[in-house]
CSV table of C-alpha atoms and ligand atoms in Angstrom, one decimal:
chain,number,residue,atom,x,y,z
A,7,MET,CA,-3.4,-0.6,-24.9
A,8,ILE,CA,-5.7,-0.4,-22.1
A,9,GLU,CA,-5.4,2.7,-20.2
A,10,SER,CA,-4.7,2.4,-16.5
A,11,PRO,CA,-7.8,3.1,-14.4
A,12,TYR,CA,-8.3,5.8,-12.1
A,13,ILE,CA,-9.0,4.3,-8.7
A,14,LEU,CA,-10.2,6.0,-5.4
A,15,GLY,CA,-8.7,4.5,-2.1
A,16,ILE,CA,-10.2,4.9,1.2
A,17,GLU,CA,-8.6,4.0,4.6
A,18,THR,CA,-10.0,4.3,8.1
A,19,SER,CA,-8.8,1.2,9.8
A,20,CYS,CA,-7.4,3.0,12.8
A,21,ASP,CA,-6.8,6.7,13.6
A,22,GLU,CA,-6.0,8.3,10.2
A,23,THR,CA,-9.0,9.3,7.9
A,24,ALA,CA,-7.4,8.9,4.5
A,25,ALA,CA,-8.4,9.0,0.7
A,26,ALA,CA,-6.2,9.0,-2.3
A,27,VAL,CA,-6.5,8.6,-6.1
A,28,ALA,CA,-4.2,6.7,-8.1
A,29,ARG,CA,-3.9,5.9,-11.8
A,30,GLY,CA,-2.6,2.3,-12.0
A,31,ARG,CA,0.5,2.6,-9.9
A,32,ASN,CA,0.9,6.3,-10.2
A,33,LEU,CA,-0.1,8.3,-7.3
A,34,LEU,CA,-2.2,11.6,-8.1
A,35,SER,CA,-3.3,12.5,-4.7
A,36,ASN,CA,-2.8,11.4,-1.1
A,37,VAL,CA,-4.9,13.1,1.7
A,38,VAL,CA,-4.5,11.9,5.5
A,39,ALA,CA,-6.5,13.7,8.2
A,40,SER,CA,-4.6,12.6,11.2
A,41,GLN,CA,-6.2,12.2,14.7
A,42,VAL,CA,-3.0,11.9,16.5
A,43,ASP,CA,-3.3,15.2,18.6
A,44,ILE,CA,-6.8,14.2,19.7
A,45,HIS,CA,-5.6,10.7,21.0
A,46,ALA,CA,-2.3,12.1,22.4
A,47,ARG,CA,-4.5,13.7,25.1
A,48,TYR,CA,-5.5,10.2,26.1
A,49,GLY,CA,-1.9,8.7,25.7
A,50,GLY,CA,-3.4,6.2,23.2
A,51,ILE,CA,-6.1,5.6,20.6
A,52,VAL,CA,-9.7,5.8,22.1
A,53,PRO,CA,-12.0,3.6,19.5
A,54,GLU,CA,-15.0,5.5,20.1
A,55,VAL,CA,-13.4,9.0,19.5
A,56,ALA,CA,-11.6,7.6,16.3
A,57,SER,CA,-14.9,6.4,14.9
A,58,ARG,CA,-16.6,9.8,15.5
A,59,GLN,CA,-13.6,11.7,13.9
A,60,HIS,CA,-13.9,9.5,10.7
A,61,ILE,CA,-17.5,10.4,10.4
A,62,LEU,CA,-16.6,14.1,10.7
A,63,ALA,CA,-13.6,13.7,8.1
A,64,ILE,CA,-14.5,11.1,5.6
A,65,LEU,CA,-16.4,13.1,3.2
A,66,PRO,CA,-14.1,16.4,3.1
A,67,VAL,CA,-11.0,14.1,2.9
A,68,VAL,CA,-12.4,12.3,-0.2
A,69,ASP,CA,-13.5,15.5,-1.8
A,70,ARG,CA,-9.9,16.8,-1.3
A,71,ALA,CA,-8.4,13.8,-2.9
A,72,LEU,CA,-10.5,14.0,-6.0
A,73,GLY,CA,-9.8,17.9,-6.2
A,74,GLN,CA,-6.0,17.3,-5.7
A,75,ALA,CA,-6.0,14.7,-8.5
A,76,ASN,CA,-8.1,16.9,-10.7
A,77,ILE,CA,-10.6,14.4,-11.5
A,78,LYS,CA,-14.4,14.0,-11.3
A,79,PRO,CA,-16.4,10.9,-9.7
A,80,GLY,CA,-17.2,10.0,-13.3
A,81,ASP,CA,-13.5,9.5,-14.2
A,82,LEU,CA,-13.1,6.6,-11.6
A,83,LYS,CA,-13.2,3.0,-12.5
A,84,ALA,CA,-13.5,1.6,-9.0
A,85,ILE,CA,-13.3,2.4,-5.2
A,86,ALA,CA,-10.9,0.3,-3.1
A,87,VAL,CA,-11.6,0.2,0.6
A,88,THR,CA,-9.9,-1.3,3.8
A,89,TYR,CA,-12.2,-3.7,5.3
A,90,GLY,CA,-9.9,-5.4,7.9
A,91,PRO,CA,-8.1,-5.9,10.1
A,92,GLY,CA,-8.7,-2.8,12.5
A,93,LEU,CA,-11.1,-1.1,14.9
A,94,ALA,CA,-14.5,-2.2,14.0
A,95,GLY,CA,-16.1,1.3,14.5
A,96,SER,CA,-13.3,3.0,12.4
A,97,LEU,CA,-13.6,0.3,9.6
A,98,MET,CA,-17.5,0.7,9.4
A,99,VAL,CA,-17.1,4.5,8.5
A,100,GLY,CA,-14.9,3.9,5.6
A,101,VAL,CA,-16.7,0.9,4.2
A,102,ASN,CA,-20.0,2.5,4.6
A,103,ALA,CA,-18.8,5.7,2.9
A,104,ALA,CA,-17.2,3.7,0.0
A,105,LYS,CA,-20.5,1.6,-0.4
A,106,ALA,CA,-22.6,4.8,-0.5
A,107,LEU,CA,-20.2,6.5,-2.9
A,108,ALA,CA,-19.9,3.2,-5.2
A,109,LEU,CA,-23.7,3.2,-5.4
A,110,ALA,CA,-24.2,6.8,-6.1
A,111,TRP,CA,-21.4,6.8,-8.8
A,112,ASP,CA,-22.2,3.3,-10.2
A,113,ILE,CA,-18.8,1.9,-9.9
A,114,PRO,CA,-17.6,-1.3,-8.3
A,115,LEU,CA,-16.1,-1.8,-4.8
A,116,ILE,CA,-12.7,-3.5,-4.2
A,117,ALA,CA,-12.3,-5.0,-0.6
A,118,VAL,CA,-8.7,-4.5,0.5
A,119,ASN,CA,-6.9,-6.1,3.6
A,120,HIS,CA,-5.1,-3.3,5.5
A,121,LEU,CA,-1.9,-5.6,5.6
A,122,GLU,CA,-1.7,-6.1,2.1
A,123,ALA,CA,-2.3,-2.6,1.4
A,124,HIS,CA,0.8,-2.0,3.6
A,125,ILE,CA,2.8,-4.5,1.3
A,126,TYR,CA,1.5,-2.6,-1.8
A,127,ALA,CA,3.0,0.7,-0.5
A,128,ASN,CA,5.9,-0.6,-2.3
A,129,TRP,CA,4.4,-0.5,-5.6
A,130,VAL,CA,3.2,3.1,-5.3
A,131,ILE,CA,4.9,5.5,-7.8
A,132,GLU,CA,5.1,8.9,-6.4
A,133,ASP,CA,5.8,12.1,-8.4
A,134,ASN,CA,9.6,11.9,-8.2
A,135,GLY,CA,9.8,8.1,-7.9
A,136,GLY,CA,11.2,5.7,-10.3
A,137,GLU,CA,9.2,2.9,-11.7
A,138,GLU,CA,11.3,0.1,-10.4
A,139,GLU,CA,9.1,-2.7,-9.0
A,140,PRO,CA,9.7,-5.4,-6.6
A,141,VAL,CA,10.5,-8.8,-8.3
A,142,PHE,CA,8.8,-12.2,-7.1
A,143,PRO,CA,9.4,-14.2,-5.2
A,144,LEU,CA,9.7,-12.0,-2.4
A,145,LEU,CA,9.6,-11.6,1.3
A,146,CYS,CA,7.9,-8.7,3.0
A,147,LEU,CA,8.5,-7.6,6.7
A,148,ILE,CA,5.3,-5.9,7.8
A,149,VAL,CA,5.7,-4.0,11.1
A,150,SER,CA,2.9,-1.9,12.3
A,151,GLY,CA,1.0,-1.0,15.5
A,152,GLY,CA,-1.0,-4.0,15.4
A,153,HIS,CA,1.2,-6.6,13.4
A,154,SER,CA,4.7,-8.0,12.9
A,155,ASP,CA,4.4,-10.5,10.1
A,156,ILE,CA,6.9,-12.1,7.7
A,157,VAL,CA,5.1,-12.8,4.6
A,158,PHE,CA,6.3,-14.7,1.5
A,159,MET,CA,4.9,-13.8,-1.9
A,160,ARG,CA,5.1,-15.9,-5.0
A,161,ASP,CA,3.2,-13.7,-7.1
A,162,HIS,CA,0.7,-10.6,-6.8
A,163,LEU,CA,-2.0,-11.1,-4.3
A,164,GLU,CA,-0.7,-14.4,-3.0
A,165,TYR,CA,0.4,-14.4,0.7
A,166,PHE,CA,2.0,-17.0,2.7
A,167,LEU,CA,2.4,-16.0,6.4
A,168,LEU,CA,5.9,-17.5,7.5
A,169,GLY,CA,6.1,-15.9,10.9
A,170,ARG,CA,4.4,-13.4,13.2
A,171,THR,CA,4.8,-12.0,16.8
A,172,ARG,CA,3.8,-14.1,19.6
A,173,ASP,CA,2.9,-11.3,21.7
A,174,ASP,CA,3.3,-7.5,21.1
A,175,ALA,CA,3.6,-6.1,17.6
A,176,ALA,CA,6.8,-4.0,17.0
A,177,GLY,CA,5.0,-0.8,16.9
A,178,GLU,CA,3.0,-1.8,20.1
A,179,ALA,CA,6.4,-2.3,21.9
A,180,PHE,CA,7.8,1.0,20.8
A,181,ASP,CA,4.5,2.6,22.1
A,182,LYS,CA,4.8,0.7,25.3
A,183,ALA,CA,8.4,1.5,25.8
A,184,ALA,CA,7.6,5.2,25.0
A,185,ARG,CA,5.2,5.2,27.8
A,186,LEU,CA,7.4,3.4,30.3
A,187,LEU,CA,10.1,6.1,29.5
A,188,GLY,CA,7.5,9.0,29.6
A,189,LEU,CA,8.3,10.0,26.0
A,190,GLY,CA,4.7,10.4,24.9
A,191,TYR,CA,2.6,9.3,22.1
A,192,PRO,CA,2.8,8.2,19.4
A,193,GLY,CA,5.7,6.0,20.7
A,194,GLY,CA,7.6,5.0,17.7
A,195,PRO,CA,8.8,8.5,16.6
A,196,ALA,CA,9.3,9.5,20.2
A,197,VAL,CA,11.6,6.7,21.0
A,198,GLN,CA,13.6,7.3,17.7
A,199,LYS,CA,13.9,10.9,18.5
A,200,ALA,CA,15.2,10.2,22.1
A,201,ALA,CA,17.5,7.5,20.9
A,202,GLU,CA,19.5,10.1,18.9
A,203,HIS,CA,20.6,11.6,22.0
A,204,GLY,CA,21.5,8.3,23.9
A,205,ASP,CA,24.1,5.4,23.8
A,206,GLY,CA,22.4,1.9,23.5
A,207,LYS,CA,25.6,0.3,24.8
A,208,ARG,CA,25.3,1.9,28.2
A,209,VAL,CA,22.1,0.0,28.8
A,210,LYS,CA,21.6,-4.1,28.4
A,211,LEU,CA,18.5,-5.3,27.1
A,212,PRO,CA,17.9,-9.0,25.8
A,213,ARG,CA,17.2,-10.1,22.3
A,214,ALA,CA,14.4,-12.5,21.5
A,215,TRP,CA,15.8,-14.6,18.6
A,216,LEU,CA,13.5,-17.4,18.9
A,217,ARG,CA,16.1,-19.7,17.2
A,218,GLY,CA,14.4,-22.2,14.8
A,219,SER,CA,11.4,-20.1,14.4
A,220,ASP,CA,10.4,-17.3,12.0
A,221,ASP,CA,8.2,-15.9,14.6
A,222,PHE,CA,9.0,-12.7,16.8
A,223,SER,CA,8.5,-11.8,20.4
A,224,PHE,CA,8.9,-8.3,21.9
A,225,SER,CA,7.5,-8.7,25.5
A,226,GLY,CA,10.7,-9.8,26.9
A,227,MET,CA,12.4,-6.5,26.0
A,228,LYS,CA,9.5,-4.5,27.3
A,229,THR,CA,9.7,-6.4,30.6
A,230,ALA,CA,13.4,-5.7,30.8
A,231,LEU,CA,12.8,-2.1,30.2
A,232,LEU,CA,10.1,-2.0,32.8
A,233,ARG,CA,12.4,-3.7,35.4
A,234,LEU,CA,15.0,-1.1,34.5
A,235,VAL,CA,12.7,1.9,35.0
A,236,THR,CA,11.4,0.4,38.3
A,237,SER,CA,14.7,-0.3,39.7
A,238,GLU,CA,16.6,2.8,38.6
A,239,THR,CA,15.6,6.5,38.4
A,240,LEU,CA,16.4,7.3,34.7
A,241,SER,CA,17.7,10.8,34.5
A,242,THR,CA,16.3,13.3,31.8
A,243,SER,CA,19.7,14.8,31.4
A,244,PRO,CA,21.8,13.1,28.6
A,245,GLY,CA,24.9,13.8,30.6
A,246,SER,CA,24.2,11.7,33.6
A,247,HIS,CA,23.7,7.9,33.8
A,248,PRO,CA,21.4,6.0,33.7
A,249,ASN,CA,19.4,8.1,31.4
A,250,VAL,CA,16.2,8.0,29.4
A,251,PHE,CA,18.1,8.5,26.2
A,252,ASP,CA,20.3,5.6,26.6
A,253,ALA,CA,17.5,3.3,27.4
A,254,ALA,CA,15.5,4.6,24.4
A,255,ALA,CA,18.6,3.8,22.1
A,256,ALA,CA,19.1,0.3,23.7
A,257,PHE,CA,15.3,-0.5,23.1
A,258,GLN,CA,15.4,0.6,19.5
A,259,GLU,CA,18.7,-1.3,18.9
A,260,SER,CA,17.3,-4.5,20.3
A,261,VAL,CA,14.2,-4.4,18.3
A,262,VAL,CA,16.0,-3.4,15.1
A,263,GLU,CA,18.7,-5.8,15.3
A,264,VAL,CA,16.1,-8.8,15.8
A,265,LEU,CA,13.8,-7.5,12.9
A,266,ALA,CA,16.5,-6.9,10.5
A,267,GLY,CA,18.6,-9.8,11.4
A,268,LYS,CA,15.7,-12.3,11.1
A,269,ALA,CA,14.3,-11.0,8.0
A,270,ALA,CA,17.6,-11.0,6.3
A,271,ALA,CA,18.2,-14.6,7.4
A,272,ILE,CA,14.9,-15.7,6.1
A,273,ALA,CA,15.3,-14.0,2.8
A,274,ARG,CA,18.7,-15.9,2.4
A,275,ARG,CA,17.1,-19.2,3.4
A,276,ARG,CA,14.1,-18.7,1.1
A,277,GLY,CA,16.2,-17.7,-1.9
A,278,VAL,CA,14.0,-14.6,-2.6
A,279,LYS,CA,14.7,-12.0,-5.2
A,280,CYS,CA,14.1,-9.0,-3.0
A,281,LEU,CA,13.0,-8.0,0.4
A,282,LEU,CA,10.3,-5.5,1.2
A,283,LEU,CA,9.7,-3.4,4.4
A,284,SER,CA,6.2,-1.9,5.2
A,285,GLY,CA,4.0,-0.6,8.0
A,286,GLY,CA,4.4,2.2,10.4
A,287,VAL,CA,7.6,0.9,12.1
A,288,ALA,CA,9.1,1.0,8.5
A,289,ALA,CA,9.3,4.8,9.0
A,290,ASN,CA,12.0,4.0,11.6
A,291,GLY,CA,15.4,5.4,10.4
A,292,PRO,CA,17.8,2.8,12.0
A,293,LEU,CA,15.6,-0.1,11.0
A,294,ARG,CA,15.6,1.4,7.3
A,295,ARG,CA,19.3,1.6,7.4
A,296,SER,CA,20.0,-1.9,9.2
A,297,LEU,CA,17.8,-3.8,6.7
A,298,GLN,CA,19.6,-2.2,3.7
A,299,GLU,CA,22.9,-3.3,5.5
A,300,THR,CA,22.2,-6.9,6.4
A,301,SER,CA,19.8,-7.9,3.5
A,302,PRO,CA,21.5,-10.3,0.9
A,303,VAL,CA,19.0,-9.0,-1.7
A,304,PRO,CA,17.7,-5.7,-2.9
A,305,VAL,CA,15.5,-3.8,-0.5
A,306,PHE,CA,12.3,-1.9,-1.2
A,307,ILE,CA,11.0,0.6,1.4
A,308,PRO,CA,8.2,3.1,0.9
A,309,SER,CA,8.7,6.9,1.5
A,310,LEU,CA,7.9,7.8,5.2
A,311,SER,CA,4.5,9.1,4.4
A,312,LEU,CA,3.5,5.8,2.7
A,313,CYS,CA,4.8,3.8,5.7
A,314,THR,CA,2.2,4.9,8.3
A,315,ASP,CA,-1.5,4.4,7.5
A,316,ASN,CA,-2.6,6.1,4.2
A,317,ALA,CA,-4.9,5.5,1.3
A,318,ALA,CA,-2.4,5.5,-1.4
A,319,MET,CA,-1.4,2.0,-0.6
A,320,VAL,CA,-5.1,1.0,-0.7
A,321,ALA,CA,-5.6,2.5,-4.0
A,322,VAL,CA,-2.6,0.8,-5.8
A,323,CYS,CA,-3.4,-2.5,-4.1
A,324,GLY,CA,-6.9,-2.2,-5.6
A,325,TYR,CA,-5.4,-1.8,-8.9
A,326,TYR,CA,-3.9,-5.1,-8.6
A,327,TYR,CA,-7.4,-6.5,-7.6
A,328,TRP,CA,-8.9,-4.8,-10.5
A,329,MET,CA,-6.6,-6.3,-13.0
A,330,ALA,CA,-7.4,-9.5,-11.7
A,331,GLY,CA,-11.0,-8.9,-12.1
A,332,ARG,CA,-11.7,-9.5,-8.2
A,333,LEU,CA,-14.2,-6.9,-7.5
A,334,SER,CA,-16.5,-6.9,-4.3
A,335,GLY,CA,-20.2,-6.7,-4.0
A,336,LEU,CA,-22.2,-3.9,-2.1
A,337,ASN,CA,-22.9,-6.4,0.8
A,338,LEU,CA,-19.3,-5.9,2.0
A,339,ASP,CA,-18.9,-6.3,5.5
A,340,VAL,CA,-16.0,-5.4,7.9
A,341,VAL,CA,-13.7,-8.0,9.3
A,342,PRO,CA,-11.8,-6.5,12.3
A,343,GLY,CA,-9.7,-9.5,12.8
A,344,LEU,CA,-9.0,-10.4,9.3
A,345,PRO,CA,-5.7,-12.4,8.8
A,346,LEU,CA,-3.7,-11.9,5.7
A,347,THR,CA,-3.7,-15.5,4.7
A,348,THR,CA,-7.4,-16.0,4.2
A,349,GLN,CA,-7.3,-13.7,1.2
A,350,GLN,CA,-9.2,-15.2,-1.8
A,351,GLY,CA,-6.5,-16.2,-4.3
A,352,SER,CA,-3.8,-17.6,-1.6
A,353,SER,CA,-3.5,-21.3,-2.7
A,354,GLY,CA,-2.7,-22.3,0.8
A,355,VAL,CA,-0.2,-24.7,-0.6
A,356,PHE,CA,3.2,-23.8,0.3
A,357,SER,CA,6.2,-26.3,1.2
A,358,GLN,CA,8.4,-25.1,3.9
B,426,KG4,O1,1.0,1.2,10.1
B,426,KG4,P1,0.6,2.0,11.2
B,426,KG4,O2,0.3,3.6,10.8
B,426,KG4,O3,-0.7,1.6,12.1
B,426,KG4,C1,-1.2,0.4,12.0
B,426,KG4,O4,-1.7,-0.3,11.1
B,426,KG4,O5,-1.0,-0.3,13.3
B,426,KG4,O6,1.6,1.8,12.5
B,426,KG4,C2,1.5,2.7,13.6
B,426,KG4,C3,2.9,2.3,14.4
B,426,KG4,C4,2.6,2.9,15.8
B,426,KG4,O7,2.9,1.8,16.8
B,426,KG4,C5,3.9,3.6,15.8
B,426,KG4,O8,4.5,4.0,17.0
B,426,KG4,C6,4.9,3.2,14.8
B,426,KG4,O9,4.0,2.5,13.7
B,426,KG4,N1,5.8,4.1,14.3
B,426,KG4,C7,7.2,4.1,14.5
B,426,KG4,C8,7.9,5.1,13.7
B,426,KG4,N2,6.8,5.8,13.2
B,426,KG4,C9,5.5,5.1,13.5
B,426,KG4,N3,7.9,3.1,15.2
B,426,KG4,C10,9.3,3.3,15.1
B,426,KG4,N4,9.9,4.4,14.7
B,426,KG4,C11,9.2,5.3,13.9
B,426,KG4,N5,9.8,6.3,13.3
B,427,ZN,ZN1,-1.4,0.3,9.1
């Protein structure tokens, strides 16, 4: 039997500098240097600042990932790196570091799309995790700061985009709602925390079902929230009405209801065997619970640390590329606007 390879994953698409080592699906180390405190000062990510922080952090983070996995560079079979989508300057730091290390250690590179890496977070086996794995055909709901996509997969590394957001991504909507409500950055966790003290039934917000389409839209909810905060002074005391906590709860409920409701309906219609959730917004507690309740098929959701950006998902996705013999050359470039469906291997033929 061929032994599973040790693969180093590198992820720098946005504001987390991350490196991880996996042996096949088994995660051996997972290091993330977060820049969240730095960007919080500006109320959002400043791309130029993010790239410079990646430059400072990348080599120490890789070093720590190898150390925690207790392996030497000579044990590695390949380096998997995110080459898009993401911030160009941030991606360049990770890709160039990966190229330099691949050249120095004489091992191949594997180019990984950030969105497929999010999907593959569902294949990562952690220390205490079981080995249960998603079964094809499956549906995956990717909800992150930059994307809200519904993806059908017939097999490994084959993606068919069924629906996407027509405006804001789900995470972006959470971040904007948090800003409107004065809850700080990053918005998703702040809205979830505020919502715990609120009653969503006390504030009416619309739901964008977009009947007949598998797409999403979140800008209407955001505009309704904007109208609310400009027409009313929201109290910061949970006892008085209208208050910020009720508004946060109402916003979260409307986003969660649409995401979970549509994903479950599409899963039923497509006759898939399981439903996967991934991306930063998959860390949202009510969304995790709601999808479990509404899905007609078993649901897979990564642990919290594997929902937001990390390199474990890149390393494990790289393992499936390695098994398929799909390696990349050292002339790899970054593709900031890389869509999921242009991956090699997607047949492009999919009957609706
Ligand atoms: O996947 P991710 O780490 O980065 C991108 O690829 O975009 O996702 C970040 C997004 C942010 O918009 C953040 O507000 C959101 O995920 N997020 C959450 C939660 N934790 C992170 N949204 C809702 N609830 C959460 N608990
Ligand atoms: Zn992400």
